[in-house]
Coordinates of C-alpha atoms and ligand atoms in Angstrom, one line a residue:
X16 CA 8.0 19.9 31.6
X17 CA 11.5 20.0 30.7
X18 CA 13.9 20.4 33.6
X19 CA 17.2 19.1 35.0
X20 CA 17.5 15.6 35.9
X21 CA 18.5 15.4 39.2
X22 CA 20.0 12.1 39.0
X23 CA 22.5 13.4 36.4
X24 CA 22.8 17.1 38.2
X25 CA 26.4 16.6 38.5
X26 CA 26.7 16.0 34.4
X27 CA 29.3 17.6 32.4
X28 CA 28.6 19.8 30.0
X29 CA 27.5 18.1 27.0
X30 CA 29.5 17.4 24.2
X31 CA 30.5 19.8 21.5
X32 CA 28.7 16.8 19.2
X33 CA 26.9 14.6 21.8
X34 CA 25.6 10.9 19.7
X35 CA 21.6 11.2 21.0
X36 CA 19.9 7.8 20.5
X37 CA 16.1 8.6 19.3
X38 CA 13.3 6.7 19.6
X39 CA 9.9 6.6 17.8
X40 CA 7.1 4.6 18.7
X41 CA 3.8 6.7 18.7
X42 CA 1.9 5.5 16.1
X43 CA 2.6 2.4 13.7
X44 CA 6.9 2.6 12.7
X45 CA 8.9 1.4 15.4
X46 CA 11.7 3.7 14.5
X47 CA 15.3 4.3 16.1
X48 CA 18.1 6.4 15.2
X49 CA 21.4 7.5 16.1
X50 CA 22.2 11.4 15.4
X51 CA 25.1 13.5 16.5
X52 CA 25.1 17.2 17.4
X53 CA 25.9 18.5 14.1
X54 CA 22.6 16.7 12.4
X55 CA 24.7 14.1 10.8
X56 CA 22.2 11.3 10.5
X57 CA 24.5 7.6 11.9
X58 CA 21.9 5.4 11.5
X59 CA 17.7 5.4 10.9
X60 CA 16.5 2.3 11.0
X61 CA 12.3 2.2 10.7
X62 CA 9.9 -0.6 11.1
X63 CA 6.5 -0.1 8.9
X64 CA 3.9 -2.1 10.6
X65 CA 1.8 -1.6 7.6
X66 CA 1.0 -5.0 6.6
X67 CA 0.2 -5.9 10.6
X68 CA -2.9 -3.0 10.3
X69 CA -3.7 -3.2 6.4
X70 CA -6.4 -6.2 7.0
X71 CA -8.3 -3.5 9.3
X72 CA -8.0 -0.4 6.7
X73 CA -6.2 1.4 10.0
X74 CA -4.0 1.5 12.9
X75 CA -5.4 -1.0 15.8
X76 CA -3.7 0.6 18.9
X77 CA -3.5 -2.7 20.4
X78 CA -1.6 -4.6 17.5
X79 CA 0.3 -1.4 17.5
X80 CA 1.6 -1.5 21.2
X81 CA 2.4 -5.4 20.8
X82 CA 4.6 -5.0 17.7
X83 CA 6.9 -2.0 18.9
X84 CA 7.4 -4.3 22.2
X85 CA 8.3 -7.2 19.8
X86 CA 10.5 -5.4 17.5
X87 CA 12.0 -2.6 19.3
X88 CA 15.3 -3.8 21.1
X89 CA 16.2 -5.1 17.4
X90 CA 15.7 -1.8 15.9
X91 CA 17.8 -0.5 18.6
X92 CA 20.5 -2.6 18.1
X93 CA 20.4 -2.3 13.9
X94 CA 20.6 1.5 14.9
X95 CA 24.0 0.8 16.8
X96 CA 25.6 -0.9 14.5
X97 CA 25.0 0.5 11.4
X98 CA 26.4 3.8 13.3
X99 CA 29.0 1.6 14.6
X100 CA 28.6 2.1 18.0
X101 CA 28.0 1.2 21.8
X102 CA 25.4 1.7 24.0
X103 CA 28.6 3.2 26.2
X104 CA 29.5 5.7 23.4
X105 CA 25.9 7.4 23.7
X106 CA 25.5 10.9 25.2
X107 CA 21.7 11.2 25.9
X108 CA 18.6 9.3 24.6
X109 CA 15.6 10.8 24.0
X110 CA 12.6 9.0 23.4
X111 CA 8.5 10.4 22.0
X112 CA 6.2 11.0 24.7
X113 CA 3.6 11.7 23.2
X114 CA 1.0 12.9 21.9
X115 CA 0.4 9.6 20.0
X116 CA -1.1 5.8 21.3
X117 CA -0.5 5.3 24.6
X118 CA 0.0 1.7 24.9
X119 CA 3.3 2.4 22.1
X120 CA 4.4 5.7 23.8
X121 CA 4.7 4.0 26.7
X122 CA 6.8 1.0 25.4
X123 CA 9.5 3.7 23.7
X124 CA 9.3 5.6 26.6
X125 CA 10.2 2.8 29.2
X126 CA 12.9 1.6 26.9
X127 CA 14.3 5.3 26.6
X128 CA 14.9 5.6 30.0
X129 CA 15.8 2.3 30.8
X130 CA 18.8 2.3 28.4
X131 CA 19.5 6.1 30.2
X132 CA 19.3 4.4 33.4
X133 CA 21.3 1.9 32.8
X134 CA 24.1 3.8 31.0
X135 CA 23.8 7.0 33.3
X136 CA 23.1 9.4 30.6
X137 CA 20.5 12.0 30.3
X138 CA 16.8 11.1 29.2
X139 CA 15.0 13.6 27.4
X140 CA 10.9 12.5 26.7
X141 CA 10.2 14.3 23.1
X142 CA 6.8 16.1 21.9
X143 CA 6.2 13.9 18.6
X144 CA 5.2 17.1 16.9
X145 CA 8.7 18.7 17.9
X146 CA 10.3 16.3 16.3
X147 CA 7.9 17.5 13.2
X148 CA 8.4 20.4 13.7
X149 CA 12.5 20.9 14.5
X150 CA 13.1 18.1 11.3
X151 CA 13.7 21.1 9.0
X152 CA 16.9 22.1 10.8
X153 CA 18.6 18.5 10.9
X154 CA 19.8 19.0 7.0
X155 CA 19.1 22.7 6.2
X156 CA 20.8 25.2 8.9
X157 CA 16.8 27.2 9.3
X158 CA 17.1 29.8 11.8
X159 CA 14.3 30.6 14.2
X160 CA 11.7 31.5 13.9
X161 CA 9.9 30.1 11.0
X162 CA 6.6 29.5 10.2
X163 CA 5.8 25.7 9.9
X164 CA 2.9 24.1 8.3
X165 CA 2.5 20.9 10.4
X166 CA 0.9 17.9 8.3
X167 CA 0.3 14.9 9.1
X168 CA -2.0 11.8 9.9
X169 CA -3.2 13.2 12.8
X170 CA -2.9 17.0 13.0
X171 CA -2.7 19.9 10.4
X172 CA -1.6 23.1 12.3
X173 CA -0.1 26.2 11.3
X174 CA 2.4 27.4 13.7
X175 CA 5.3 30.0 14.0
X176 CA 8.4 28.2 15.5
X177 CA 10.0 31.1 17.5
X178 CA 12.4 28.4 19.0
X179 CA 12.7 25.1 20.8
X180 CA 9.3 24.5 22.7
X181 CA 8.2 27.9 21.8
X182 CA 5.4 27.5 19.5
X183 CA 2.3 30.1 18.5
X184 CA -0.8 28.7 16.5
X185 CA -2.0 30.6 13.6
X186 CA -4.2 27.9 12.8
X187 CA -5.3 24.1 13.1
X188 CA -8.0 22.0 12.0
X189 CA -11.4 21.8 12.9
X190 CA -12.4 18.4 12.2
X191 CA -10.0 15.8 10.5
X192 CA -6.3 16.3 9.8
X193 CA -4.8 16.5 5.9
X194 CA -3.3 12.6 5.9
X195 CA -6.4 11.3 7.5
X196 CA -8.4 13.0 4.7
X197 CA -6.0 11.2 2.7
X198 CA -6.6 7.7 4.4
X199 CA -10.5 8.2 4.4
X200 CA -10.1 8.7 0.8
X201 CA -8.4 5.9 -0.2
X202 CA -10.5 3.5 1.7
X203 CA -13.5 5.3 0.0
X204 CA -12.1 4.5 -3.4
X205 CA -10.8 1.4 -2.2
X206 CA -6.9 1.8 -2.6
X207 CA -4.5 0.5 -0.4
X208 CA -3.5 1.7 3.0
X209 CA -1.6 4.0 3.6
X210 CA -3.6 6.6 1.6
X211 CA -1.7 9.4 1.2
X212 CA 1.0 7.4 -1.2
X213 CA -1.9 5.5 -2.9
X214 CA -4.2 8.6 -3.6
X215 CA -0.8 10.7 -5.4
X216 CA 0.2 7.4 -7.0
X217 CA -4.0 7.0 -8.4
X218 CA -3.9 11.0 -8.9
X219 CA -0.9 10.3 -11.7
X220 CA -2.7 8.3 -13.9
X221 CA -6.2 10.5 -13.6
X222 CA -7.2 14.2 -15.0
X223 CA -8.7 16.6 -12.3
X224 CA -11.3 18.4 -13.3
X225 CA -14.3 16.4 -14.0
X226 CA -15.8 16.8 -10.6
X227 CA -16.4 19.2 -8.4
X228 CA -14.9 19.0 -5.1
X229 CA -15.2 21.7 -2.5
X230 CA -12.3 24.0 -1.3
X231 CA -13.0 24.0 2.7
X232 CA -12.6 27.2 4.5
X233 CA -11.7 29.0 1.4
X234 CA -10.8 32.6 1.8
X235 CA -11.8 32.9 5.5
X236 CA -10.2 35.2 7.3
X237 CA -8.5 32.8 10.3
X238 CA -5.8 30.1 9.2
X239 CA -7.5 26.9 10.0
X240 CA -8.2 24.1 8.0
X241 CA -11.1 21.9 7.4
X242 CA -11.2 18.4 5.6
X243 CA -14.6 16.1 6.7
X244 CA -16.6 17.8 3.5
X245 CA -14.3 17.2 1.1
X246 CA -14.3 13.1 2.1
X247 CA -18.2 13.6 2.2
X248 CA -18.0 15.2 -1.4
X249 CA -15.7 12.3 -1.9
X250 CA -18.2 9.8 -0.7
X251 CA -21.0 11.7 -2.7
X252 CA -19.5 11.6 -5.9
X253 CA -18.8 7.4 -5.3
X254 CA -22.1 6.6 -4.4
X255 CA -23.2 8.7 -7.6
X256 CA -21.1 6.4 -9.5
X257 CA -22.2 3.3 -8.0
X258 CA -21.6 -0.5 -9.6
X259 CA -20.4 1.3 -12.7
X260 CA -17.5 3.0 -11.2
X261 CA -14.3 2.3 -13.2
X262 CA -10.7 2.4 -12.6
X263 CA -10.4 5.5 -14.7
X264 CA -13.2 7.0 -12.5
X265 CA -11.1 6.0 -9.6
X266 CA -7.9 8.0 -11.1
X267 CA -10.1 10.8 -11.9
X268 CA -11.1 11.5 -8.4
X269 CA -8.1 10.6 -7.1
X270 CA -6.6 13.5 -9.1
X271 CA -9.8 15.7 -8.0
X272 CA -9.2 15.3 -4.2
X273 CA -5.9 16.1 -4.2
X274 CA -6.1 19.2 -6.9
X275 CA -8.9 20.5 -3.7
X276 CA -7.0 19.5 -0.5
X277 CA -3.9 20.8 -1.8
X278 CA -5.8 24.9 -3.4
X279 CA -7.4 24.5 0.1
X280 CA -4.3 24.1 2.0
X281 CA -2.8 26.9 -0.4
X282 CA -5.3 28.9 0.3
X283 CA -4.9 28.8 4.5
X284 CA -1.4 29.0 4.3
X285 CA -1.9 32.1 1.9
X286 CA -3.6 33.8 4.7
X287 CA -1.2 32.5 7.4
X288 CA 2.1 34.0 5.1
X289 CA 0.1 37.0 4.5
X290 CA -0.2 37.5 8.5
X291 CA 3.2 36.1 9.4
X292 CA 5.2 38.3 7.1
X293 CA 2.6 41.4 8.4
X294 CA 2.8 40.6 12.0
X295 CA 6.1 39.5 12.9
X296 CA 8.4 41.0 10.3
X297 CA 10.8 38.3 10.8
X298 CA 14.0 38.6 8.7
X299 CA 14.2 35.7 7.0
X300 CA 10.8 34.4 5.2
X301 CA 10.5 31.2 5.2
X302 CA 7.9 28.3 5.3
X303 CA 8.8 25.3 6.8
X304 CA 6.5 22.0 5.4
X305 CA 6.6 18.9 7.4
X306 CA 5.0 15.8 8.4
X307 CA 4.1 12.5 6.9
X308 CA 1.8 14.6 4.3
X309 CA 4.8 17.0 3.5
X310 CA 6.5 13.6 1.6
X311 CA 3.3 14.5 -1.1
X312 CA 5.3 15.8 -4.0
X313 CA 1.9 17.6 -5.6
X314 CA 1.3 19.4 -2.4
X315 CA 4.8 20.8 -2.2
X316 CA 5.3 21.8 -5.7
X317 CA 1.9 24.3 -4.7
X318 CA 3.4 25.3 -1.9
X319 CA 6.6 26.2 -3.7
X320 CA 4.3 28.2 -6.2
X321 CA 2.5 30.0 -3.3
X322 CA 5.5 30.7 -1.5
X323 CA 7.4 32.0 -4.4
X324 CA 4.3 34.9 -5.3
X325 CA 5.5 35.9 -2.2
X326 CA 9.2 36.0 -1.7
X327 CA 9.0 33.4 0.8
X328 CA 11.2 30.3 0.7
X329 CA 9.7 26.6 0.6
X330 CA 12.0 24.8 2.9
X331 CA 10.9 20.8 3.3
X332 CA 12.9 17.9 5.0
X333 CA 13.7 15.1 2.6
X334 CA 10.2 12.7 2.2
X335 CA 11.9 9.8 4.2
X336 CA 12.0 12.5 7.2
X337 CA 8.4 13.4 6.8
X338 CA 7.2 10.4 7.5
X339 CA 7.4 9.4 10.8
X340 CA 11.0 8.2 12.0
X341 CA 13.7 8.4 15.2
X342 CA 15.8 10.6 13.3
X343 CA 13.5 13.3 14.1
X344 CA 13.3 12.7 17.9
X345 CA 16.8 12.2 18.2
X346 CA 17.3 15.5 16.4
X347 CA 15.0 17.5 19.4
X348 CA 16.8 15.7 21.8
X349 CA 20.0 17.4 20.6
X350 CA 18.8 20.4 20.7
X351 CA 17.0 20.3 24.1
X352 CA 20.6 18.6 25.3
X353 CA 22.6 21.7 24.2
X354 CA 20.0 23.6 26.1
X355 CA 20.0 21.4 29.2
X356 CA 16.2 20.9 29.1
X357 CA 16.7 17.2 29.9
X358 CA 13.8 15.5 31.9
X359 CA 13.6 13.3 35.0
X360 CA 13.4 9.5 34.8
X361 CA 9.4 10.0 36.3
X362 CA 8.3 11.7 32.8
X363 CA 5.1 10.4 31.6
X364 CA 3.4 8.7 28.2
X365 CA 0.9 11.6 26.9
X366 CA -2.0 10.6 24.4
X367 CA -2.6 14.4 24.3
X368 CA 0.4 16.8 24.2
X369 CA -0.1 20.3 22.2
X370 CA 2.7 22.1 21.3
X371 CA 1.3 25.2 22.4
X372 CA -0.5 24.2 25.5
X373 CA -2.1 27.8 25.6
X374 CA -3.2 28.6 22.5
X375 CA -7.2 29.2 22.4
X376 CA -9.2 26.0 22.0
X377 CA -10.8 26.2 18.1
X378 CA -14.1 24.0 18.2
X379 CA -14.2 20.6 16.8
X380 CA -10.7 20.8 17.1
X381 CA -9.7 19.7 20.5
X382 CA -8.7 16.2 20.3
X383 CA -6.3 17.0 17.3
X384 CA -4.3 19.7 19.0
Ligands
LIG251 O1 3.8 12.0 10.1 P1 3.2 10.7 9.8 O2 4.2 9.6 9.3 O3 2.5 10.1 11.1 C1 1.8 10.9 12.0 O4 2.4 11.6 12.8 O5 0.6 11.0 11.8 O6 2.1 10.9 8.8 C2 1.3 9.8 8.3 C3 0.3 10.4 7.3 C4 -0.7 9.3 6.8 O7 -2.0 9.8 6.9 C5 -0.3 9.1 5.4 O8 -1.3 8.7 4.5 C6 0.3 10.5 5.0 O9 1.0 10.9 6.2 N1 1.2 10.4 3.9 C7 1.0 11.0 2.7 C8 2.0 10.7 1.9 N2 2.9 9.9 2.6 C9 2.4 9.7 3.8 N3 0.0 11.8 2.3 C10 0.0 12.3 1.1 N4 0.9 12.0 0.2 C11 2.0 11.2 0.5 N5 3.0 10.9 -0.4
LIG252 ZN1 4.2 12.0 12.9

């Protein structure tokens, strides 16, 4: 996948500090940023289509791929000039190819390697997860490897980075992802979309406790995850309440789901820290968190608990670089730069891009890898 450009075979070593323009358009924030080599952040400037998809409880591809293609050349140039530069004074630009919508991969895609083209620098077409999954090491200088629990709207993995586009699975999920639990949720107890910020802002005002939510996959002996029962518990417990259910009740759950999704999650990457620290005796032990679901403040305050019974260091990117956002692509790019893994101009839009193409297939899980 990643090779040397041809057209730019004759290009100069890159830049002690090279300026990498990133682009983000997979899902529903048309997102651009401008990074330099030593992780200082220039500019992120992100587009939330949220009140374009809210009506429809969702992301509608369609809408999806018409608004980036509306609003992306202007987020490219608010980039520029809030890191007060030129499309001359960019090194590289590296844009997501996937995995993500197709119709919105392709328009950042197209637009990443037109501006390459037409400014003869090197194009670099980024695995949305990588840009997850590298975010870590933009502020906080984390070695490799590390093991990195991956969540988001659509994927929950367990993974130990051993480098740039050297990924193992421990684990993934089996049916839905964590922030899509979330999102199912919220729509269940009618909250607003997106449901991961509504369900921890309901949780604070509710007690958990009165009802009894299941803990998927709880002390099995694999690392993957599992998330449709608890939304059917969810759902169970709703209906139960019926007409009568009151605000309160809708706190109280709230508070319920999360208190389960988050010992559940505990509980898999228990088992994945227990192997990773057994298996690959790696110097430093740490645990990486990120992904739009890592910005959940509940879930990282576990995770800091579960870590610490263990020796291990919690290391999370700030929320805003959870959340999707072309800081995070930009970031890869640099580091795929520095290690020439730049791509031809004929790189194409994936809907479907695992990070660790050969990694067993778990059932149930294959269109979330
Ligand atoms: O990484 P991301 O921005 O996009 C994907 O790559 O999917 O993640 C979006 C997901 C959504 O499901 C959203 O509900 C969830 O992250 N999310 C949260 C929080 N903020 C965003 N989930 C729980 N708590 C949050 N504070
Ligand atoms: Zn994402």
């Amino acid at each position: 996948m990643a090779i040397n450009n041809p057209e730019n075979s004759d290009q100069k070593t890159p830049p002690a500090s090279p300026l990498v323009l990133g682009l983000e358009t997979s899902c529903d924030e048309t997102a651009a940023a401008v990074v330099d080599g030593k992780g200082r952040i220039l500019s992120n400037v992100v587009m939330s289509q949220l009140d374009e998809h809210r009506p429809y409880g969702g992301v509608v591809p369609e809408i999806a791929a018409r608004s980036h293609i509306d609003h992306l050349d202007d987020i490219i140039t608010e980039a520029l000039q809030m890191a007060g530069i030129e499309f001359s004074e960019l090194d590289a630009v590296a844009a997501t190819s996937g995995p993500g919508l197709i119709g919105g991969v392709m328009v950042g895609l197209m637009t990443g390697k037109a501006i390459a083209s037409a400014c003869d620098i090197p194009f670099m077409g980024i695995n949305h997860l990588e840009g997850h999954a590298l975010s870590v090491r933009l502020n906080d200088a984390v070695a490799f490897p590390y093991l990195l629990l991956l969540v988001s709207g659509g994927h929950c993995q367990l993974q130990v980075v051993r480098g740039v586009g050297r990924y193992e699975r421990l684990g993934t999920t089996i049916d839905d992802a964590a922030g899509e639990a979330f999102d199912k949720t919220a729509k269940l107890l009618g909250l607003d979309y997106p449901g991961g910020p509504a369900v921890e802002k309901a949780a604070l005002k509710g007690t958990a406790g009165r009802f009894s939510l299941p803990r998927p996959l709880k002390g099995r002996p694999d690392c993957n995850f599992s998330f449709s029962g608890l939304k059917t518990a969810v759902r169970r417990e709703v209906e139960k309440l019926g007409q009568e259910i009151t605000q309160q009740d809708v706190y109280d759950l709230a508070a319920d789901f999360q208190l389960a999704l988050t010992e559940a999650i505990i509980d898999r990457v228990g088992r994945a820290l227990d192997i990773y620290l057994e298996q690959y005796q790696a110097e430093q032990h740490i645990l990486v968190v990120a992904g739009g679901v890592a910005a959940n403040t509940y879930l990282r305050k576990g995770l800091e608990a579960a870590c610490g019974q263990r020796g291990v260091s919690l290391v999370a990117p700030p929320p805003a670089l959870c959340t999707d956002n072309g800081a995070m692509i930009a970031w890869a790019g640099v580091e795929r730069l520095r290690l020439g893994q730049v791509d031809d101009l004929s790189v194409g839009a994936k809907a479907r891009w695992p990070l660790d193409p050969d990694a067993p297939a778990v059932i149930g899980a294959g269109v979330k890898a």
